[in-house]
PDB file of C-alpha atoms in Angstrom:
ATOM      1  CA  UNK A   1       5.981  22.268  -2.077  1.00 84.00           C
ATOM      2  CA  UNK A   2       7.998  19.516  -3.868  1.00 90.00           C
ATOM      3  CA  UNK A   3      10.938  19.940  -6.050  1.00 95.00           C
ATOM      4  CA  UNK A   4      12.285  17.049  -8.020  1.00 96.00           C
ATOM      5  CA  UNK A   5      15.598  16.746  -9.630  1.00 96.00           C
ATOM      6  CA  UNK A   6      16.230  13.982 -12.377  1.00 96.00           C
ATOM      7  CA  UNK A   7      19.591  12.593 -13.513  1.00 97.00           C
ATOM      8  CA  UNK A   8      21.015   9.622 -15.252  1.00 97.00           C
ATOM      9  CA  UNK A   9      19.854  10.323 -18.750  1.00 97.00           C
ATOM     10  CA  UNK A  10      22.651   9.859 -21.394  1.00 97.00           C
ATOM     11  CA  UNK A  11      23.089   8.406 -24.989  1.00 97.00           C
ATOM     12  CA  UNK A  12      23.150   4.579 -24.955  1.00 98.00           C
ATOM     13  CA  UNK A  13      23.256   1.779 -27.716  1.00 97.00           C
ATOM     14  CA  UNK A  14      20.256  -0.162 -28.194  1.00 98.00           C
ATOM     15  CA  UNK A  15      20.109  -3.345 -25.790  1.00 98.00           C
ATOM     16  CA  UNK A  16      22.031  -1.360 -23.284  1.00 98.00           C
ATOM     17  CA  UNK A  17      20.821  -0.174 -19.815  1.00 98.00           C
ATOM     18  CA  UNK A  18      20.462   3.145 -17.841  1.00 98.00           C
ATOM     19  CA  UNK A  19      19.187   4.043 -14.493  1.00 98.00           C
ATOM     20  CA  UNK A  20      17.411   7.317 -13.762  1.00 98.00           C
ATOM     21  CA  UNK A  21      17.175   8.876 -10.362  1.00 98.00           C
ATOM     22  CA  UNK A  22      14.766  11.356  -9.012  1.00 97.00           C
ATOM     23  CA  UNK A  23      15.426  13.218  -5.789  1.00 96.00           C
ATOM     24  CA  UNK A  24      12.498  14.844  -4.080  1.00 95.00           C
ATOM     25  CA  UNK A  25      12.487  17.468  -1.482  1.00 93.00           C
ATOM     26  CA  UNK A  26       9.512  17.599   0.709  1.00 82.00           C
ATOM     27  CA  UNK A  27       6.903  14.747   1.521  1.00 82.00           C
ATOM     28  CA  UNK A  28       3.522  15.998   0.106  1.00 84.00           C
ATOM     29  CA  UNK A  29       2.714  13.099  -2.007  1.00 91.00           C
ATOM     30  CA  UNK A  30       1.771   9.532  -2.097  1.00 93.00           C
ATOM     31  CA  UNK A  31       3.257   8.622  -5.553  1.00 96.00           C
ATOM     32  CA  UNK A  32       6.106   9.086  -7.846  1.00 96.00           C
ATOM     33  CA  UNK A  33       6.057   8.347 -11.637  1.00 97.00           C
ATOM     34  CA  UNK A  34       8.193   8.391 -14.503  1.00 98.00           C
ATOM     35  CA  UNK A  35       6.980  10.004 -17.702  1.00 98.00           C
ATOM     36  CA  UNK A  36       8.548  10.393 -21.244  1.00 98.00           C
ATOM     37  CA  UNK A  37       7.929  12.490 -24.147  1.00 98.00           C
ATOM     38  CA  UNK A  38       9.403  11.996 -27.541  1.00 97.00           C
ATOM     39  CA  UNK A  39       9.377  14.928 -30.109  1.00 95.00           C
ATOM     40  CA  UNK A  40       5.622  15.231 -31.680  1.00 95.00           C
ATOM     41  CA  UNK A  41       4.255  12.919 -29.254  1.00 96.00           C
ATOM     42  CA  UNK A  42       2.202  13.334 -26.063  1.00 97.00           C
ATOM     43  CA  UNK A  43       3.895  12.732 -22.612  1.00 97.00           C
ATOM     44  CA  UNK A  44       3.221   9.275 -21.406  1.00 98.00           C
ATOM     45  CA  UNK A  45       3.331   7.367 -18.186  1.00 98.00           C
ATOM     46  CA  UNK A  46       6.024   4.775 -18.127  1.00 98.00           C
ATOM     47  CA  UNK A  47       6.190   3.596 -14.341  1.00 98.00           C
ATOM     48  CA  UNK A  48       4.601   4.613 -11.283  1.00 98.00           C
ATOM     49  CA  UNK A  49       5.040   3.600  -7.654  1.00 97.00           C
ATOM     50  CA  UNK A  50       2.903   4.336  -4.626  1.00 95.00           C
ATOM     51  CA  UNK A  51       5.505   5.539  -2.012  1.00 90.00           C
ATOM     52  CA  UNK A  52       3.292   4.572   0.731  1.00 88.00           C
ATOM     53  CA  UNK A  53       3.169   0.741  -0.024  1.00 90.00           C
ATOM     54  CA  UNK A  54       5.519   0.480  -2.685  1.00 91.00           C
ATOM     55  CA  UNK A  55       2.919  -0.855  -5.130  1.00 95.00           C
ATOM     56  CA  UNK A  56       4.088  -0.223  -8.808  1.00 97.00           C
ATOM     57  CA  UNK A  57       2.465  -0.281 -12.378  1.00 98.00           C
ATOM     58  CA  UNK A  58       4.083  -0.054 -15.620  1.00 98.00           C
ATOM     59  CA  UNK A  59       3.092   0.767 -19.354  1.00 98.00           C
ATOM     60  CA  UNK A  60       2.649  -2.338 -21.459  1.00 98.00           C
ATOM     61  CA  UNK A  61       5.478  -1.106 -23.484  1.00 97.00           C
ATOM     62  CA  UNK A  62       8.181  -1.274 -20.827  1.00 98.00           C
ATOM     63  CA  UNK A  63       6.946  -4.082 -18.673  1.00 98.00           C
ATOM     64  CA  UNK A  64       9.569  -6.688 -18.094  1.00 97.00           C
ATOM     65  CA  UNK A  65      12.320  -4.404 -18.996  1.00 98.00           C
ATOM     66  CA  UNK A  66      12.002  -1.261 -16.704  1.00 98.00           C
ATOM     67  CA  UNK A  67      11.729  -1.240 -12.940  1.00 98.00           C
ATOM     68  CA  UNK A  68      10.816   1.583 -10.598  1.00 98.00           C
ATOM     69  CA  UNK A  69      12.054   1.586  -7.155  1.00 97.00           C
ATOM     70  CA  UNK A  70      12.294   3.846  -4.137  1.00 94.00           C
ATOM     71  CA  UNK A  71      14.853   4.607  -1.457  1.00 93.00           C
ATOM     72  CA  UNK A  72      12.830   5.987   1.446  1.00 89.00           C
ATOM     73  CA  UNK A  73      15.927   7.196   3.413  1.00 91.00           C
ATOM     74  CA  UNK A  74      17.130   9.359   0.335  1.00 93.00           C
ATOM     75  CA  UNK A  75      13.391  10.413  -0.805  1.00 92.00           C
ATOM     76  CA  UNK A  76      14.504   9.223  -4.248  1.00 95.00           C
ATOM     77  CA  UNK A  77      12.902   7.157  -6.846  1.00 97.00           C
ATOM     78  CA  UNK A  78      14.813   5.130  -9.581  1.00 98.00           C
ATOM     79  CA  UNK A  79      13.984   3.863 -12.902  1.00 98.00           C
ATOM     80  CA  UNK A  80      16.167   0.990 -14.103  1.00 98.00           C
ATOM     81  CA  UNK A  81      15.924   0.626 -17.938  1.00 98.00           C
ATOM     82  CA  UNK A  82      17.246  -2.505 -19.623  1.00 98.00           C
ATOM     83  CA  UNK A  83      17.055  -3.758 -23.099  1.00 98.00           C
ATOM     84  CA  UNK A  84      16.598  -0.257 -24.137  1.00 98.00           C
ATOM     85  CA  UNK A  85      15.089   0.246 -27.775  1.00 98.00           C
ATOM     86  CA  UNK A  86      15.331   3.023 -30.196  1.00 97.00           C
ATOM     87  CA  UNK A  87      11.598   3.981 -29.419  1.00 97.00           C
ATOM     88  CA  UNK A  88      12.561   4.440 -25.580  1.00 98.00           C
ATOM     89  CA  UNK A  89      14.331   7.493 -26.621  1.00 98.00           C
ATOM     90  CA  UNK A  90      12.723  10.620 -25.104  1.00 98.00           C
ATOM     91  CA  UNK A  91      12.954  13.291 -22.476  1.00 98.00           C
ATOM     92  CA  UNK A  92      12.147  11.492 -19.110  1.00 98.00           C
ATOM     93  CA  UNK A  93      10.349  13.317 -16.438  1.00 98.00           C
ATOM     94  CA  UNK A  94       9.880  12.531 -12.882  1.00 98.00           C
ATOM     95  CA  UNK A  95       6.482  13.388 -11.129  1.00 97.00           C
ATOM     96  CA  UNK A  96       4.959  13.421  -7.724  1.00 96.00           C
ATOM     97  CA  UNK A  97       1.669  13.863  -6.459  1.00 95.00           C
ATOM     98  CA  UNK A  98      -1.376  12.626  -4.435  1.00 95.00           C
ATOM     99  CA  UNK A  99      -2.540   9.942  -6.809  1.00 94.00           C
ATOM    100  CA  UNK A 100      -6.049   8.541  -6.341  1.00 92.00           C
ATOM    101  CA  UNK A 101      -6.334   6.070  -9.175  1.00 91.00           C
ATOM    102  CA  UNK A 102      -3.855   5.711 -11.826  1.00 96.00           C
ATOM    103  CA  UNK A 103       0.016   6.174 -11.089  1.00 96.00           C
ATOM    104  CA  UNK A 104       0.496   6.452 -14.928  1.00 97.00           C
ATOM    105  CA  UNK A 105      -1.918   9.202 -15.525  1.00 97.00           C
ATOM    106  CA  UNK A 106      -0.088  12.584 -15.888  1.00 96.00           C
ATOM    107  CA  UNK A 107      -3.377  14.324 -14.712  1.00 96.00           C
ATOM    108  CA  UNK A 108      -2.898  12.986 -11.272  1.00 96.00           C
ATOM    109  CA  UNK A 109       0.473  14.634 -10.450  1.00 96.00           C
ATOM    110  CA  UNK A 110       1.246  17.921  -9.061  1.00 95.00           C
ATOM    111  CA  UNK A 111       4.953  18.211  -9.263  1.00 96.00           C
ATOM    112  CA  UNK A 112       7.196  17.795 -12.195  1.00 97.00           C
ATOM    113  CA  UNK A 113      11.016  17.771 -12.573  1.00 97.00           C
ATOM    114  CA  UNK A 114      12.679  19.287 -15.594  1.00 96.00           C
ATOM    115  CA  UNK A 115      13.536  16.093 -17.111  1.00 97.00           C
ATOM    116  CA  UNK A 116      16.581  14.149 -18.273  1.00 97.00           C
ATOM    117  CA  UNK A 117      17.304  13.254 -21.983  1.00 98.00           C
ATOM    118  CA  UNK A 118      17.598   9.359 -22.947  1.00 98.00           C
ATOM    119  CA  UNK A 119      18.945   8.773 -26.326  1.00 98.00           C
ATOM    120  CA  UNK A 120      19.028   5.331 -27.799  1.00 97.00           C
ATOM    121  CA  UNK A 121      20.935   4.573 -30.944  1.00 94.00           C
TER     122      UNK A 121
END
């Protein structure tokens, strides 16, 4: 069983930066991802990383602004978010799982954190 604990969400002004962290307990996964869900919207994939080889993928809406990275020694994944926009405001969730095809697809993930709120004004 894998447990995920997110942190780092807070309120920030447009144009600002935040770094989210997701600490995982356990190793029963090959990928981790960040998803977000705004009120009344579907949960969408933002960024994902294959923890085995470090390959990453991003949603078009965040390419060039967000960076996902991992620290193997800490079993932790980060999401560096720069140039934040009001439309980036959402609850951000960390996920882990055995991903076969698409690290941005929520269907591929088995484990989820409880979320951390990002507000952009």
